[in-house]
Amino acid sequence: MSATPSPSGPVGPLLSVRDLGVTFRTPDGDVRAVDGVSFDLAEGRTLGIVGESGSGKSVTAKALMNLLPSYADVEGTITFDGRDVRALATARERHFWGVELTMVFQDPMTSLNPVKRIGEQIAECLRVHLGRSRRDASAAALDLLERVGIPEPRKRLRQYPHELSGGLRQRVVIAMALACGPRLLIADEPTTALDVTVQKHILDLLDDLRRERGMSMVLITHDLGVVKGRADDVMVMYGGRTMEHAASGPLFTAMRHPYTSALLETIPRIDAAAHARLVPIAGRPPNPSELGPWCPFAPRCGSRVEACTVEAPPLVDDGTGHRSACFAPLGAGEA
Amino acid sequence: MAGSGKAHLRAADEVLVRVEDLVVEFPAGRGRTVKAVSGISLDIARGETLGLVGESGCGKSTTGKAIIQLPPPTSGSVHHGLVDLTELSGEAMRRRRTDVQMIFQDPISSLNPRRTVGDIVAEPLRVWGPHGRDEQRALVDRMLEAVGIDPEVARDKHPHEFSGGQCQRISIARSLVVDPELLICDEPVSALDVSVQAQILNMLEDLKAEYGLTLVFIAHDLAVVKNVSDRVAVMYLGKLCEVAGPDALFAEAAHPYTALLLDSIPEPDPTVELDEGLSEGLELPSPIEPPSGCRFRTRCPHATERCAAEEPQMRRVADGHHVACHHPLVAVAE
Ligand SMILES: Nc1ncnc2c1ncn2[C@@H]1O[C@H](COP(=O)(O)OP(=O)(O)OP(=O)(O)O)[C@@H](O)[C@H]1O
Ligand SMILES: Nc1ncnc2c1ncn2[C@@H]1O[C@H](COP(=O)(O)OP(=O)(O)OP(=O)(O)O)[C@@H](O)[C@H]1O
Ligand code: SF4
Ligand SMILES: [Mg+2]
Ligand SMILES: [Mg+2]
């Protein structure tokens, strides 16, 4: 099936995903949301997962977090620090989620209890997961709020989520996700609902925290600009599949997949002149019902060859860890 | 704007719509008011696209809606030619609305799910149009074609059978069917996938040329605004900060707030100088009790006492480029 994912440096991967597949068994039929996704993530690195709406980014993240509903069939293996996490059985083992692996969602209210004070919510996290004493936990909560750059943290501890702006709420959620000292933080569109001015601060904060704690991060976004310069590796998804996966540099400068290239071309650029004609991609992203054992981008692809509509191109490593799934990759004619 | 003033307005005979001293306030309980728009003046020349940018809650949608009198502003005037729309009766305004159309933010959910696409697009004609049934139908088909939707396929279907981009096209067709002069588009592409966004933006440019449209384009994405606009107005907390042509605005932002917005774009433009010190004061102040003087001063790295005491007025930086700031980043031409 898929090629061996990119080598991830000297220390073996912290997270290793192989042939992840997710199918929702719904009353209207099966929805194949994620299909054959494999990747490695080394300790201390940031993986950016990019893709348009419905490409399977959140479902991938939820599979890692064990948050999918019971009607979702999950295939494949997820290995975290050598442990097969899908096989974790005892409550004690399953403690892993929420401690070593935590997640920040797009809407901070998903993670916040509207009727509980901010301070109590963070402290509860620490007490439940780490067994800290009440007094210890409150002191740590204050530290965390300070660390995530919340002004007047002492006052905020006593406030309720609705008393905070969207940006501050997201900082609180980040503080909670960090409370137990995770080794991997998954941030699913952490800034999509926020203004650009706030977005930058939150992304910078996540970056700083990751560096300072040697944490790994999966940063999910639909905005290529967000991962550029922030992610070490970038994985581009479309129709539930990996289209391309490479270190950030080569992904942007030597992209091999026609979808990655079309996506970059179609975005209005701030450094282009006003009224520069945009390069649209014909059609629209597929619904899950339109997916099949062929390349999901084939109906819209300018480089399409016959094979594209007959079978799904395998994800091929070019030998440098740059992987792409395309029968007619860009630059294939050269060299 | 950040200040007030009208130095940026052009001669009355050059413009299609002229908004002066627009104020929109909403009751906020306990005798308080939300000062959503506080004395904005703007004009839009015929055939031009005016881009309106600023952070969430700065009053972009409220300004757009006040232009079409939904609801009429608390005070101020909106001249369309010689007529002040704020002085028209409800009935007279309804008739005028064929000239001035708005595509509301999130049109996808504003398309009536129980009606067919044909009915939805024809709706403005039913209210305002003089046409007979057959004529209406022909017009609707022509508009659907113009926005790239096959009328044969779409006419009898319902909105949920279409993608977000297609629904956006349908709402554009609906607003164009009465042949308006001015079309106000409120975030027309922000809910769309980026691979579809360019289709809609190119289509708007084409329709604009074909139908001689004048556009107000509201968006928070600066690259999108730069792409479509002939003139850009930057708003902050109910005030106007800067008005300029798109290339000038992005090349030499004069207002510290414009610089902050540009600096925040995820893919930083290497030609934009980073303005240090902008990391403090994250919080957007409340529009119920906006700061005195310059409303941006609580987040501004250049603020002085004067900024708290006195509201900056619009001043000229260059032809077609105006800024409301006591300490602009580009010298003003006094
Ligand atoms: N609980 C569910 N039941 C059925 N289908 C689902 C469920 N959750 C997600 N899907 C489907 O799976 C596909 C992938 O969804 P996913 O949420 O991963 O997309 P995404 O890439 O995160 O998109 P977005 O950018 O919009 O968040 C979509 O087609 C979605 O409709
Ligand atoms: N009907 C209303 N009643 C009370 N307050 C309102 C009403 N409509 C808007 N406001 C307030 O007026 C201010 C301006 O809102 P507006 O919707 O115009 O902002 P915007 O710039 O369009 O923001 P966004 O980018 O989020 O769409 C906000 O503080 C908003 O909460
Ligand atoms: S320098 Fe003063 S007037 Fe100019 S933006 Fe800053 S606070 Fe406002
Ligand atoms: Mg998602
Ligand atoms: Mg709005």
PDB file of N, CA, C and O in Angstrom, chain A residues 195-236:
ATOM      1  N   ASP A 195      -9.738  36.416  14.880  1.00  0.00           N
ATOM      2  CA  ASP A 195      -9.215  37.435  13.981  1.00  0.00           C
ATOM      3  C   ASP A 195      -7.743  37.200  13.680  1.00  0.00           C
ATOM      4  O   ASP A 195      -7.018  36.669  14.517  1.00  0.00           O
ATOM      5  N   VAL A 196      -7.279  37.670  12.523  1.00  0.00           N
ATOM      6  CA  VAL A 196      -5.865  37.461  12.170  1.00  0.00           C
ATOM      7  C   VAL A 196      -4.912  37.995  13.217  1.00  0.00           C
ATOM      8  O   VAL A 196      -3.878  37.388  13.475  1.00  0.00           O
ATOM      9  N   THR A 197      -5.262  39.105  13.824  1.00  0.00           N
ATOM     10  CA  THR A 197      -4.348  39.695  14.800  1.00  0.00           C
ATOM     11  C   THR A 197      -4.191  38.765  16.005  1.00  0.00           C
ATOM     12  O   THR A 197      -3.119  38.629  16.565  1.00  0.00           O
ATOM     13  N   VAL A 198      -5.289  38.109  16.391  1.00  0.00           N
ATOM     14  CA  VAL A 198      -5.253  37.197  17.534  1.00  0.00           C
ATOM     15  C   VAL A 198      -4.622  35.873  17.104  1.00  0.00           C
ATOM     16  O   VAL A 198      -3.862  35.250  17.846  1.00  0.00           O
ATOM     17  N   GLN A 199      -4.928  35.463  15.891  1.00  0.00           N
ATOM     18  CA  GLN A 199      -4.390  34.214  15.352  1.00  0.00           C
ATOM     19  C   GLN A 199      -2.878  34.156  15.478  1.00  0.00           C
ATOM     20  O   GLN A 199      -2.305  33.165  15.911  1.00  0.00           O
ATOM     21  N   LYS A 200      -2.239  35.243  15.106  1.00  0.00           N
ATOM     22  CA  LYS A 200      -0.788  35.261  15.120  1.00  0.00           C
ATOM     23  C   LYS A 200      -0.254  35.028  16.537  1.00  0.00           C
ATOM     24  O   LYS A 200       0.686  34.273  16.739  1.00  0.00           O
ATOM     25  N   HIS A 201      -0.885  35.683  17.526  1.00  0.00           N
ATOM     26  CA  HIS A 201      -0.428  35.511  18.907  1.00  0.00           C
ATOM     27  C   HIS A 201      -0.600  34.073  19.381  1.00  0.00           C
ATOM     28  O   HIS A 201       0.266  33.524  20.054  1.00  0.00           O
ATOM     29  N   ILE A 202      -1.717  33.468  19.039  1.00  0.00           N
ATOM     30  CA  ILE A 202      -1.973  32.103  19.488  1.00  0.00           C
ATOM     31  C   ILE A 202      -0.976  31.138  18.832  1.00  0.00           C
ATOM     32  O   ILE A 202      -0.424  30.260  19.485  1.00  0.00           O
ATOM     33  N   LEU A 203      -0.729  31.322  17.546  1.00  0.00           N
ATOM     34  CA  LEU A 203       0.208  30.427  16.854  1.00  0.00           C
ATOM     35  C   LEU A 203       1.621  30.604  17.400  1.00  0.00           C
ATOM     36  O   LEU A 203       2.340  29.623  17.605  1.00  0.00           O
ATOM     37  N   ASP A 204       1.993  31.855  17.655  1.00  0.00           N
ATOM     38  CA  ASP A 204       3.320  32.099  18.239  1.00  0.00           C
ATOM     39  C   ASP A 204       3.422  31.450  19.615  1.00  0.00           C
ATOM     40  O   ASP A 204       4.444  30.857  19.966  1.00  0.00           O
ATOM     41  N   LEU A 205       2.348  31.568  20.385  1.00  0.00           N
ATOM     42  CA  LEU A 205       2.332  30.979  21.724  1.00  0.00           C
ATOM     43  C   LEU A 205       2.524  29.460  21.642  1.00  0.00           C
ATOM     44  O   LEU A 205       3.344  28.878  22.356  1.00  0.00           O
ATOM     45  N   LEU A 206       1.758  28.814  20.754  1.00  0.00           N
ATOM     46  CA  LEU A 206       1.881  27.363  20.617  1.00  0.00           C
ATOM     47  C   LEU A 206       3.310  26.981  20.245  1.00  0.00           C
ATOM     48  O   LEU A 206       3.865  26.014  20.767  1.00  0.00           O
ATOM     49  N   ASP A 207       3.893  27.754  19.350  1.00  0.00           N
ATOM     50  CA  ASP A 207       5.268  27.521  18.924  1.00  0.00           C
ATOM     51  C   ASP A 207       6.254  27.606  20.081  1.00  0.00           C
ATOM     52  O   ASP A 207       7.112  26.747  20.263  1.00  0.00           O
ATOM     53  N   ASP A 208       6.119  28.675  20.861  1.00  0.00           N
ATOM     54  CA  ASP A 208       7.011  28.879  22.005  1.00  0.00           C
ATOM     55  C   ASP A 208       6.887  27.731  22.994  1.00  0.00           C
ATOM     56  O   ASP A 208       7.880  27.204  23.495  1.00  0.00           O
ATOM     57  N   LEU A 209       5.636  27.365  23.294  1.00  0.00           N
ATOM     58  CA  LEU A 209       5.404  26.321  24.286  1.00  0.00           C
ATOM     59  C   LEU A 209       5.978  24.990  23.805  1.00  0.00           C
ATOM     60  O   LEU A 209       6.556  24.226  24.572  1.00  0.00           O
ATOM     61  N   ARG A 210       5.808  24.729  22.534  1.00  0.00           N
ATOM     62  CA  ARG A 210       6.310  23.473  21.985  1.00  0.00           C
ATOM     63  C   ARG A 210       7.825  23.413  22.128  1.00  0.00           C
ATOM     64  O   ARG A 210       8.392  22.431  22.571  1.00  0.00           O
ATOM     65  N   ARG A 211       8.479  24.530  21.799  1.00  0.00           N
ATOM     66  CA  ARG A 211       9.930  24.559  21.843  1.00  0.00           C
ATOM     67  C   ARG A 211      10.412  24.407  23.279  1.00  0.00           C
ATOM     68  O   ARG A 211      11.273  23.602  23.580  1.00  0.00           O
ATOM     69  N   GLU A 212       9.781  25.160  24.170  1.00  0.00           N
ATOM     70  CA  GLU A 212      10.228  25.187  25.558  1.00  0.00           C
ATOM     71  C   GLU A 212      10.028  23.826  26.220  1.00  0.00           C
ATOM     72  O   GLU A 212      10.806  23.430  27.083  1.00  0.00           O
ATOM     73  N   ARG A 213       9.025  23.059  25.820  1.00  0.00           N
ATOM     74  CA  ARG A 213       8.766  21.779  26.457  1.00  0.00           C
ATOM     75  C   ARG A 213       9.223  20.591  25.638  1.00  0.00           C
ATOM     76  O   ARG A 213       8.972  19.446  26.010  1.00  0.00           O
ATOM     77  N   GLY A 214       9.800  20.843  24.478  1.00  0.00           N
ATOM     78  CA  GLY A 214      10.229  19.743  23.616  1.00  0.00           C
ATOM     79  C   GLY A 214       9.074  18.870  23.180  1.00  0.00           C
ATOM     80  O   GLY A 214       9.227  17.681  22.901  1.00  0.00           O
ATOM     81  N   MET A 215       7.892  19.480  23.151  1.00  0.00           N
ATOM     82  CA  MET A 215       6.667  18.764  22.818  1.00  0.00           C
ATOM     83  C   MET A 215       6.589  18.587  21.299  1.00  0.00           C
ATOM     84  O   MET A 215       7.190  19.344  20.552  1.00  0.00           O
ATOM     85  N   SER A 216       5.820  17.598  20.855  1.00  0.00           N
ATOM     86  CA  SER A 216       5.513  17.506  19.419  1.00  0.00           C
ATOM     87  C   SER A 216       4.137  18.101  19.197  1.00  0.00           C
ATOM     88  O   SER A 216       3.340  18.185  20.130  1.00  0.00           O
ATOM     89  N   MET A 217       3.874  18.479  17.953  1.00  0.00           N
ATOM     90  CA  MET A 217       2.572  19.094  17.699  1.00  0.00           C
ATOM     91  C   MET A 217       2.049  18.685  16.335  1.00  0.00           C
ATOM     92  O   MET A 217       2.807  18.557  15.373  1.00  0.00           O
ATOM     93  N   VAL A 218       0.733  18.463  16.282  1.00  0.00           N
ATOM     94  CA  VAL A 218       0.054  18.319  15.000  1.00  0.00           C
ATOM     95  C   VAL A 218      -0.815  19.550  14.860  1.00  0.00           C
ATOM     96  O   VAL A 218      -1.673  19.809  15.705  1.00  0.00           O
ATOM     97  N   LEU A 219      -0.552  20.339  13.838  1.00  0.00           N
ATOM     98  CA  LEU A 219      -1.284  21.585  13.639  1.00  0.00           C
ATOM     99  C   LEU A 219      -2.158  21.434  12.400  1.00  0.00           C
ATOM    100  O   LEU A 219      -1.659  21.333  11.282  1.00  0.00           O
ATOM    101  N   ILE A 220      -3.470  21.385  12.635  1.00  0.00           N
ATOM    102  CA  ILE A 220      -4.410  21.170  11.535  1.00  0.00           C
ATOM    103  C   ILE A 220      -4.980  22.503  11.078  1.00  0.00           C
ATOM    104  O   ILE A 220      -5.382  23.323  11.913  1.00  0.00           O
ATOM    105  N   THR A 221      -5.008  22.724   9.780  1.00  0.00           N
ATOM    106  CA  THR A 221      -5.530  24.000   9.283  1.00  0.00           C
ATOM    107  C   THR A 221      -5.943  23.847   7.824  1.00  0.00           C
ATOM    108  O   THR A 221      -5.517  22.916   7.139  1.00  0.00           O
ATOM    109  N   HIS A 222      -6.797  24.745   7.345  1.00  0.00           N
ATOM    110  CA  HIS A 222      -7.089  24.737   5.913  1.00  0.00           C
ATOM    111  C   HIS A 222      -6.261  25.822   5.219  1.00  0.00           C
ATOM    112  O   HIS A 222      -6.366  26.014   4.026  1.00  0.00           O
ATOM    113  N   ASP A 223      -5.432  26.525   5.993  1.00  0.00           N
ATOM    114  CA  ASP A 223      -4.704  27.676   5.479  1.00  0.00           C
ATOM    115  C   ASP A 223      -3.220  27.334   5.330  1.00  0.00           C
ATOM    116  O   ASP A 223      -2.497  27.211   6.318  1.00  0.00           O
ATOM    117  N   LEU A 224      -2.782  27.184   4.082  1.00  0.00           N
ATOM    118  CA  LEU A 224      -1.375  26.839   3.853  1.00  0.00           C
ATOM    119  C   LEU A 224      -0.441  27.876   4.463  1.00  0.00           C
ATOM    120  O   LEU A 224       0.654  27.557   4.912  1.00  0.00           O
ATOM    121  N   GLY A 225      -0.883  29.136   4.490  1.00  0.00           N
ATOM    122  CA  GLY A 225      -0.063  30.202   5.058  1.00  0.00           C
ATOM    123  C   GLY A 225       0.229  29.971   6.537  1.00  0.00           C
ATOM    124  O   GLY A 225       1.288  30.353   7.044  1.00  0.00           O
ATOM    125  N   VAL A 226      -0.700  29.333   7.234  1.00  0.00           N
ATOM    126  CA  VAL A 226      -0.524  29.109   8.670  1.00  0.00           C
ATOM    127  C   VAL A 226       0.601  28.106   8.937  1.00  0.00           C
ATOM    128  O   VAL A 226       1.381  28.257   9.875  1.00  0.00           O
ATOM    129  N   VAL A 227       0.698  27.071   8.105  1.00  0.00           N
ATOM    130  CA  VAL A 227       1.733  26.063   8.369  1.00  0.00           C
ATOM    131  C   VAL A 227       3.094  26.472   7.818  1.00  0.00           C
ATOM    132  O   VAL A 227       4.123  26.049   8.314  1.00  0.00           O
ATOM    133  N   LYS A 228       3.052  27.314   6.795  1.00  0.00           N
ATOM    134  CA  LYS A 228       4.303  27.721   6.179  1.00  0.00           C
ATOM    135  C   LYS A 228       5.168  28.425   7.220  1.00  0.00           C
ATOM    136  O   LYS A 228       4.722  29.352   7.873  1.00  0.00           O
ATOM    137  N   GLY A 229       6.370  27.981   7.404  1.00  0.00           N
ATOM    138  CA  GLY A 229       7.246  28.612   8.367  1.00  0.00           C
ATOM    139  C   GLY A 229       7.011  28.165   9.807  1.00  0.00           C
ATOM    140  O   GLY A 229       7.789  28.499  10.685  1.00  0.00           O
ATOM    141  N   ARG A 230       5.927  27.437  10.075  1.00  0.00           N
ATOM    142  CA  ARG A 230       5.681  26.988  11.443  1.00  0.00           C
ATOM    143  C   ARG A 230       5.805  25.484  11.586  1.00  0.00           C
ATOM    144  O   ARG A 230       6.150  24.983  12.643  1.00  0.00           O
ATOM    145  N   ALA A 231       5.465  24.737  10.530  1.00  0.00           N
ATOM    146  CA  ALA A 231       5.503  23.282  10.612  1.00  0.00           C
ATOM    147  C   ALA A 231       6.825  22.781  10.049  1.00  0.00           C
ATOM    148  O   ALA A 231       7.357  23.336   9.098  1.00  0.00           O
ATOM    149  N   ASP A 232       7.361  21.724  10.677  1.00  0.00           N
ATOM    150  CA  ASP A 232       8.566  21.097  10.133  1.00  0.00           C
ATOM    151  C   ASP A 232       8.195  20.239   8.932  1.00  0.00           C
ATOM    152  O   ASP A 232       8.906  20.196   7.943  1.00  0.00           O
ATOM    153  N   ASP A 233       7.072  19.528   9.089  1.00  0.00           N
ATOM    154  CA  ASP A 233       6.592  18.666   8.012  1.00  0.00           C
ATOM    155  C   ASP A 233       5.172  19.091   7.671  1.00  0.00           C
ATOM    156  O   ASP A 233       4.449  19.584   8.538  1.00  0.00           O
ATOM    157  N   VAL A 234       4.776  18.867   6.433  1.00  0.00           N
ATOM    158  CA  VAL A 234       3.415  19.207   6.030  1.00  0.00           C
ATOM    159  C   VAL A 234       2.804  18.025   5.296  1.00  0.00           C
ATOM    160  O   VAL A 234       3.449  17.400   4.444  1.00  0.00           O
ATOM    161  N   MET A 235       1.567  17.703   5.686  1.00  0.00           N
ATOM    162  CA  MET A 235       0.843  16.654   4.984  1.00  0.00           C
ATOM    163  C   MET A 235      -0.401  17.282   4.372  1.00  0.00           C
ATOM    164  O   MET A 235      -1.181  17.914   5.069  1.00  0.00           O
ATOM    165  N   VAL A 236      -0.574  17.117   3.067  1.00  0.00           N
ATOM    166  CA  VAL A 236      -1.733  17.675   2.375  1.00  0.00           C
ATOM    167  C   VAL A 236      -2.753  16.559   2.174  1.00  0.00           C
ATOM    168  O   VAL A 236      -2.434  15.516   1.603  1.00  0.00           O
TER     169      VAL A 236
END
